[in-house]
Short mmCIF file of C-alpha atoms and ligand atoms in Angstrom, two decimals:
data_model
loop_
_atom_site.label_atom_id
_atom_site.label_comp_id
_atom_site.label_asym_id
_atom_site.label_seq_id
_atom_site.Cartn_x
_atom_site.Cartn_y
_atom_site.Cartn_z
CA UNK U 1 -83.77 61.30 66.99
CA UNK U 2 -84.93 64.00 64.37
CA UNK U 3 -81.28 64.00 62.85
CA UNK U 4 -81.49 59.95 63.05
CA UNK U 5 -84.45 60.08 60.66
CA UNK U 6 -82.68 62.45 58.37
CA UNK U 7 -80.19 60.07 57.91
CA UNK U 8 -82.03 57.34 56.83
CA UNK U 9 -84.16 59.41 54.27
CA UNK U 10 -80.78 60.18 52.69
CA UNK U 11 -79.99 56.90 52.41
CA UNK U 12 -83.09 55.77 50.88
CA UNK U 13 -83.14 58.66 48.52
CA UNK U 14 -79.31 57.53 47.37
CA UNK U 15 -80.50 53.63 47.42
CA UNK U 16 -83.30 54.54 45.04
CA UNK U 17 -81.46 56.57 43.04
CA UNK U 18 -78.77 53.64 42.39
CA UNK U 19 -81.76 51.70 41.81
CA UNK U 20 -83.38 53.49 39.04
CA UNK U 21 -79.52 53.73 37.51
CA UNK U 22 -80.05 50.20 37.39
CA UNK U 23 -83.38 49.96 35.61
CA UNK U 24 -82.87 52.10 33.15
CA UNK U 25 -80.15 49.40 31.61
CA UNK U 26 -82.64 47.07 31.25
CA UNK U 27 -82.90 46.24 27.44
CA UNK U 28 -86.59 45.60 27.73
CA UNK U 29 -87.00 48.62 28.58
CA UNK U 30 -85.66 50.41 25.52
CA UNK U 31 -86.93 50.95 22.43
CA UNK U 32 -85.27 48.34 19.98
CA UNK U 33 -84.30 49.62 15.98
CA UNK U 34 -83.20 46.71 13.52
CA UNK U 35 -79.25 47.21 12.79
CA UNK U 36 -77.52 46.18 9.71
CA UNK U 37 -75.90 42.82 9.70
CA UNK U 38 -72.40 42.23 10.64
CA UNK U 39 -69.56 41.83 8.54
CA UNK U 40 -68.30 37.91 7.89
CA UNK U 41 -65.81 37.05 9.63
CA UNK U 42 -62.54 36.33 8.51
CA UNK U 43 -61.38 33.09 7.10
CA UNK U 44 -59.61 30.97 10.27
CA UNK U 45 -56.23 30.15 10.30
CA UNK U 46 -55.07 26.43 9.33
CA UNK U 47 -55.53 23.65 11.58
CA UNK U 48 -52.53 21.68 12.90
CA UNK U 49 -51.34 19.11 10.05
CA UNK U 50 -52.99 15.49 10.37
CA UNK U 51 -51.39 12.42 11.63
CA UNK U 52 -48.39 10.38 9.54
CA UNK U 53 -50.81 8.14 6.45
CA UNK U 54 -50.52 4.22 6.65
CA UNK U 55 -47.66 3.05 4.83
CA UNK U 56 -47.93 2.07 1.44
CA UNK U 57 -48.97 -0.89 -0.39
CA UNK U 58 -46.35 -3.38 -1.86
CA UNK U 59 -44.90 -2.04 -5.35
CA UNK U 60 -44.93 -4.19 -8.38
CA UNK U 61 -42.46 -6.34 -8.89
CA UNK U 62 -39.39 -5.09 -10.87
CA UNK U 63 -38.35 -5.94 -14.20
CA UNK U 64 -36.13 -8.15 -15.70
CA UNK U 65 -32.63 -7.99 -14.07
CA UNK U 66 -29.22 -6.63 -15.64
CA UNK U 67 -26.82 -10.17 -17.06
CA UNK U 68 -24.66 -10.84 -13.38
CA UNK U 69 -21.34 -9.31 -13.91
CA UNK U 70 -18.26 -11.44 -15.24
CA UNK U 71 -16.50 -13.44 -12.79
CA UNK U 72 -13.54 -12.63 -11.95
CA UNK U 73 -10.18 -13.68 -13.06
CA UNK U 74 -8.70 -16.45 -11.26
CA UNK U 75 -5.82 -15.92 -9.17
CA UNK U 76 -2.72 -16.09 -10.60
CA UNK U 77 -2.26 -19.96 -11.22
CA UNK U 78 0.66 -22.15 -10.43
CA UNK U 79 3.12 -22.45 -13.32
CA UNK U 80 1.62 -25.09 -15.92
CA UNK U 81 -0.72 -25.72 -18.75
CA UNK U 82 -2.88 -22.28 -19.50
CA UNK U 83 -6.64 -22.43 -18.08
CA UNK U 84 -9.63 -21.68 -19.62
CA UNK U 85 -11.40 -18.54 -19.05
CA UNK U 86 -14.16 -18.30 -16.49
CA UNK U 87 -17.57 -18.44 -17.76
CA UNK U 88 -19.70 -15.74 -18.22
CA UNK U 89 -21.95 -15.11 -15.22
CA UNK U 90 -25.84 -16.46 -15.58
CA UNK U 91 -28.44 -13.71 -16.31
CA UNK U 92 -30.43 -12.06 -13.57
CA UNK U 93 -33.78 -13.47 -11.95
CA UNK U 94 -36.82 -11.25 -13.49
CA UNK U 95 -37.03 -8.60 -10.82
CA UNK U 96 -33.69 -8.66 -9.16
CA UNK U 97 -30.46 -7.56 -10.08
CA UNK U 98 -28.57 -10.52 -12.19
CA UNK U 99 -26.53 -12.50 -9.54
CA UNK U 100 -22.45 -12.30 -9.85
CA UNK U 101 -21.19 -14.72 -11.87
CA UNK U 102 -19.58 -17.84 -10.96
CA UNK U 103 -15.80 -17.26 -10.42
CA UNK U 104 -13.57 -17.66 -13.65
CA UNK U 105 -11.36 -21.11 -13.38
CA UNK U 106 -7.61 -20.12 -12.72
CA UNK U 107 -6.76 -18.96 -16.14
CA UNK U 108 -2.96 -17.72 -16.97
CA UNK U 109 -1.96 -15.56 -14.27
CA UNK U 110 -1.46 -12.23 -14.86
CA UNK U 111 1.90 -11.58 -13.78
CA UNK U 112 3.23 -15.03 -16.26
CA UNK U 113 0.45 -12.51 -18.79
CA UNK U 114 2.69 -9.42 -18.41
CA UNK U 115 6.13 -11.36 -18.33
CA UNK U 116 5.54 -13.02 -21.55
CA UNK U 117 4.21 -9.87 -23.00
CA UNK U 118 7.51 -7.90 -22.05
CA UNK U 119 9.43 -11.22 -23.13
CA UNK U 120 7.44 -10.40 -27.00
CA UNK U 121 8.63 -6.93 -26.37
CA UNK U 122 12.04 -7.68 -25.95
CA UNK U 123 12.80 -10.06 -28.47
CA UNK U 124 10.66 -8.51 -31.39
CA UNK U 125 12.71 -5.47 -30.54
CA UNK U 126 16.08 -7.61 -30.72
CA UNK U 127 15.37 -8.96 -33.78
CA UNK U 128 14.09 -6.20 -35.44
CA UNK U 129 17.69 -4.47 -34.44
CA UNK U 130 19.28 -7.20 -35.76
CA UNK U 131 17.54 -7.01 -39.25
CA UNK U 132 18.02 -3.43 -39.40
CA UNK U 133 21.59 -3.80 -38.62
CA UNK U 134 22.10 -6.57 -41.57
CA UNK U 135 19.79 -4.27 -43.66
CA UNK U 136 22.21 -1.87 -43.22
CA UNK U 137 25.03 -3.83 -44.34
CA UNK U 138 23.52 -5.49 -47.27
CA UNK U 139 23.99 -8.91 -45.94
CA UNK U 140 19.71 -9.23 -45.95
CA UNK U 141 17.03 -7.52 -47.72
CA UNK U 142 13.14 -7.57 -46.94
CA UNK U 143 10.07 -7.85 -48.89
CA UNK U 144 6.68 -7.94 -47.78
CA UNK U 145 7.12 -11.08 -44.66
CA UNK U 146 10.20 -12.72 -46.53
CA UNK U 147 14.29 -12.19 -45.90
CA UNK U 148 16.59 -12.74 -48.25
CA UNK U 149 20.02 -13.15 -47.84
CA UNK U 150 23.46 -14.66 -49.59
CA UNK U 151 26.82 -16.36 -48.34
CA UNK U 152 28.27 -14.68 -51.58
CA UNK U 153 29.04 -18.23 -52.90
CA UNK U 154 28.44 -19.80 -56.40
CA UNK U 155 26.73 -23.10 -57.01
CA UNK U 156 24.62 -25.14 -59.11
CA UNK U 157 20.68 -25.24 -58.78
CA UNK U 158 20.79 -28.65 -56.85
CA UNK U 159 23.49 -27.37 -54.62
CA UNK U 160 22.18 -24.03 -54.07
CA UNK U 161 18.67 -26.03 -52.86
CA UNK U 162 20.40 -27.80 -50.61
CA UNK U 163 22.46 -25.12 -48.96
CA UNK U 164 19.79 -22.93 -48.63
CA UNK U 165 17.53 -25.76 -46.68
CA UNK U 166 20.66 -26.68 -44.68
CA UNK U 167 20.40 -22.86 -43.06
CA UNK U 168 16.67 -23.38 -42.54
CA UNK U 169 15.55 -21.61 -46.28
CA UNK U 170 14.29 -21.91 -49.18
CA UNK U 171 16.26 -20.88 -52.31
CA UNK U 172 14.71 -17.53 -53.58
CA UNK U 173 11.66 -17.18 -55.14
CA UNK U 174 10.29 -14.12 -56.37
CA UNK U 175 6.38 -13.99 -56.14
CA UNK U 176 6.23 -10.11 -56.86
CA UNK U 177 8.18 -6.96 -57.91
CA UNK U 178 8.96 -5.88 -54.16
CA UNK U 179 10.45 -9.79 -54.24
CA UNK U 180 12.19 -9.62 -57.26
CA UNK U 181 13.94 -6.63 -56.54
CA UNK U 182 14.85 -7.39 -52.97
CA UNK U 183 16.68 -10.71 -54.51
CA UNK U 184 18.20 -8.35 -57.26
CA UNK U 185 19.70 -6.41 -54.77
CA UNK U 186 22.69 -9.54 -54.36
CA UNK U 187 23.35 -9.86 -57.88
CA UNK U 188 24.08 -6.11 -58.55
CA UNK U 189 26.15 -6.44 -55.13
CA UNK U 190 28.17 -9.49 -56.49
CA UNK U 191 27.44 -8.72 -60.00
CA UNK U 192 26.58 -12.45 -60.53
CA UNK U 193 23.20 -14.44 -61.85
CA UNK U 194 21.23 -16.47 -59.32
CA UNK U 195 18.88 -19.32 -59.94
CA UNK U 196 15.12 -18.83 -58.45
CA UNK U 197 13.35 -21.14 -56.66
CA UNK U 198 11.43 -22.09 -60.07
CA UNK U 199 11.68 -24.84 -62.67
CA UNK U 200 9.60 -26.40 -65.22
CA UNK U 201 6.96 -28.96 -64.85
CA UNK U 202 6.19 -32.01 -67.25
CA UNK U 203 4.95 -29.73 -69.78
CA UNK U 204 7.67 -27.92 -71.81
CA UNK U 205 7.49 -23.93 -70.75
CA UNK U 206 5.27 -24.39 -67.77
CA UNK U 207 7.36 -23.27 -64.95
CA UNK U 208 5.90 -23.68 -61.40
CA UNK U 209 7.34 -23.01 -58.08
CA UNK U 210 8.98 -25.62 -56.14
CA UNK U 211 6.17 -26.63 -54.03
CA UNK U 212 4.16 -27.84 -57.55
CA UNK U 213 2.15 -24.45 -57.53
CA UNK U 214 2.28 -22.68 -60.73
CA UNK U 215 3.58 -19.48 -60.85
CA UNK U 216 1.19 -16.29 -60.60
CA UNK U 217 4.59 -13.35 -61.29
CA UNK U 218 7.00 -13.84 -63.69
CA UNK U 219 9.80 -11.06 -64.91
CA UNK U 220 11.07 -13.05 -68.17
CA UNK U 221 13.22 -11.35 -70.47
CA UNK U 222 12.42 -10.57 -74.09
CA UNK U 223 11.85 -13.99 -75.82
CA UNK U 224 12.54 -15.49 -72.93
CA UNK U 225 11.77 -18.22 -72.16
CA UNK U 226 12.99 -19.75 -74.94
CA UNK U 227 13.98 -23.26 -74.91
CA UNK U 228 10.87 -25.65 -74.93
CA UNK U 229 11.76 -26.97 -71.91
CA UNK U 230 15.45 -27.45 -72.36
CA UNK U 231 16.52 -25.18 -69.87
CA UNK U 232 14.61 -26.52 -67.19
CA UNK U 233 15.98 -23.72 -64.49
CA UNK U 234 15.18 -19.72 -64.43
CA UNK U 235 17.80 -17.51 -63.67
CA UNK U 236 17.64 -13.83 -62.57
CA UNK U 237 19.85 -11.12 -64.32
CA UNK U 238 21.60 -8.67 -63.20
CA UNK U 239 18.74 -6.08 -64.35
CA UNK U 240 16.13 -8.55 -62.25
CA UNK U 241 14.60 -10.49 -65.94
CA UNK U 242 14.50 -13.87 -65.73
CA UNK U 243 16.00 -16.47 -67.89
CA UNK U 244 15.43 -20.29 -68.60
CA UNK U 245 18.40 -21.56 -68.06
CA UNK U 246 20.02 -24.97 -67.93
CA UNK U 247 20.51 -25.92 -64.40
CA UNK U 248 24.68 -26.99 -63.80
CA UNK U 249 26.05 -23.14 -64.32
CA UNK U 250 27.69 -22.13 -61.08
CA UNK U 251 25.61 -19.12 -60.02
CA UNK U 252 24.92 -16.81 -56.66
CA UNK U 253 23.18 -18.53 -53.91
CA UNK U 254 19.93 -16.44 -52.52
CA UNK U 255 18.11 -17.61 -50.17
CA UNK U 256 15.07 -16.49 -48.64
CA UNK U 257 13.47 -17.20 -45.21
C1 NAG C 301 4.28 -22.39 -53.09
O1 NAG C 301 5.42 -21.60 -53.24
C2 NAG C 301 5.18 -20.23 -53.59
C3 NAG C 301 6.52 -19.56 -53.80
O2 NAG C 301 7.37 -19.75 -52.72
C4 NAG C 301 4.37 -19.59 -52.49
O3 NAG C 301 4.10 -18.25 -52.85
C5 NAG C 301 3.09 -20.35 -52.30
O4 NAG C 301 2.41 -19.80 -51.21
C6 NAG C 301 3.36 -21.80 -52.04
N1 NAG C 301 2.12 -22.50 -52.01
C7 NAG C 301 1.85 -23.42 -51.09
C8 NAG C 301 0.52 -24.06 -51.20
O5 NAG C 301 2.64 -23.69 -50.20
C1 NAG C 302 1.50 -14.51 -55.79
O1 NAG C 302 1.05 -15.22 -54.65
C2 NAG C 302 1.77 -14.88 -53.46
C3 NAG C 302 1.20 -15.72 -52.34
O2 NAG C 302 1.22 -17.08 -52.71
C4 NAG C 302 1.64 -13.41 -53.16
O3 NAG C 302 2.45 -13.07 -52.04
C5 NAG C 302 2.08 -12.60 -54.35
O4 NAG C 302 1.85 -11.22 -54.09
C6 NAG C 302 1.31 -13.03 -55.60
N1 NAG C 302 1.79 -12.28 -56.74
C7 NAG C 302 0.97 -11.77 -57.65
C8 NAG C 302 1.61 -11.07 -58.78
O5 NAG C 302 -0.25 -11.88 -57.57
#
């Protein structure tokens, strides 16, 4: 029993031993001193991003539109008269892009387009090998847009008109220096004289061309001309001057085209 009691004062002793442990944590219990403040904080980190905005309003309307484009060509049309061209497309409503123009009418189709063009080709390249090959011989010389050319025969100035119109000419007519010496050309190669395509008009010594137009080059000789109207033809030289001349002499036909 003794050693029972002993026990239980050891117990109590250890019991309030643990309790005064506890008791002395009490903060009411100890003496308080003020501390210094804390430091701040730091800042926090960003929040999640918001939610998706409303959508927009409307936007203003948008300015004038761009002319609608051409239409296009027709298709290539059946063979026949040509067509007319399509007409240009209408301008754009304000704010939209222009709308496409109407379709072009069936104009000339393309392919009869390129044919004709290689057609052009072919025969401006023909004939301008055939000119250079009678420039070559002599039988034609050139001036400005005109031929000339000569059969080598003589005749008088009524005859030599009407052979030169019966090939589709006109009997020479010089109507500047490039003319005059293309046409001069002939009569140094048949060493002949050749009548122009000038003669007088009702008044004595005013020569005019053929057509009733008066003349705006002339290449008269010295003195020349000379006869008041009594030579009522012009004849070219052999050194290109001109002559009035009367108008039955047999002379080199030149005509020019
Ligand atoms: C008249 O003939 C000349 C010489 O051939 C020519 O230069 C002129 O252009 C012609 N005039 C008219 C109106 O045909
Ligand atoms: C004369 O007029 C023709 C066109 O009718 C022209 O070809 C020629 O060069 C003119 N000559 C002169 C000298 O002005």
């Amino acid at each position: 029993m003794r050693y029972c009691l002993q026990i239980i004062a050891v117990i109590t002793a250890l019991l309030l031993a643990l309790l005064s442990r506890v008791g002395s944590e009490t903060p009411a219990m100890c003496s308080v001193v003020q501390g210094l403040p804390g430091l701040n904080g730091r800042d926090g980190r960003d929040g999640a991003s918001g939610a998706k905005g409303d959508p927009g309003s409307q936007g203003l309307p948008g300015s004038l539109g761009t002319p609608g484009l051409r239409g296009n060509t027709g298709p290539p049309g059946k063979v026949g008269p040509k067509g007319n061209q399509g007409d240009k497309g209408e301008n754009g409503i304000p704010g939209m892009p222009g709308l496409k123009g109407e379709k072009g009418n069936s104009g000339v189709s393309g392919s009869l387009d390129h044919d004709l063009n290689i057609q052009i080709f072919d025969l401006t390249r023909h004939i301008s090998s055939i000119v250079g090959a009678l420039r070559l011989e002599g039988k034609i010389q050139a001036a400005g847009g005109k031929m000339f050319a000569s059969s080598g025969a003589e005749l008088d100035f009524e005859a030599s008109l009407a052979a030169c119109k019966a090939v589709g000419g006109r009997l020479a007519t010089p109507t500047n220096e490039a003319e005059n010496n293309a046409i001069l050309a002939f009569l140094k190669q048949y060493n002949r004289y050749a009548y122009l395509g000038i003669k007088v008009g009702d008044i004595a010594d005013q020569f005019h061309y053929l057509n009733g137009t008066s003349v705006n080059y002339t290449n008269w000789g010295n003195n020349e001309p000379s006869s008041k109207g009594k030579e009522p033809c012009v004849e070219m030289y052999t050194d290109g001057h001109w002559n009035d001349k009367v108008c039955n002499q047999y002379r080199l036909t030149v005509c020019e085209f």
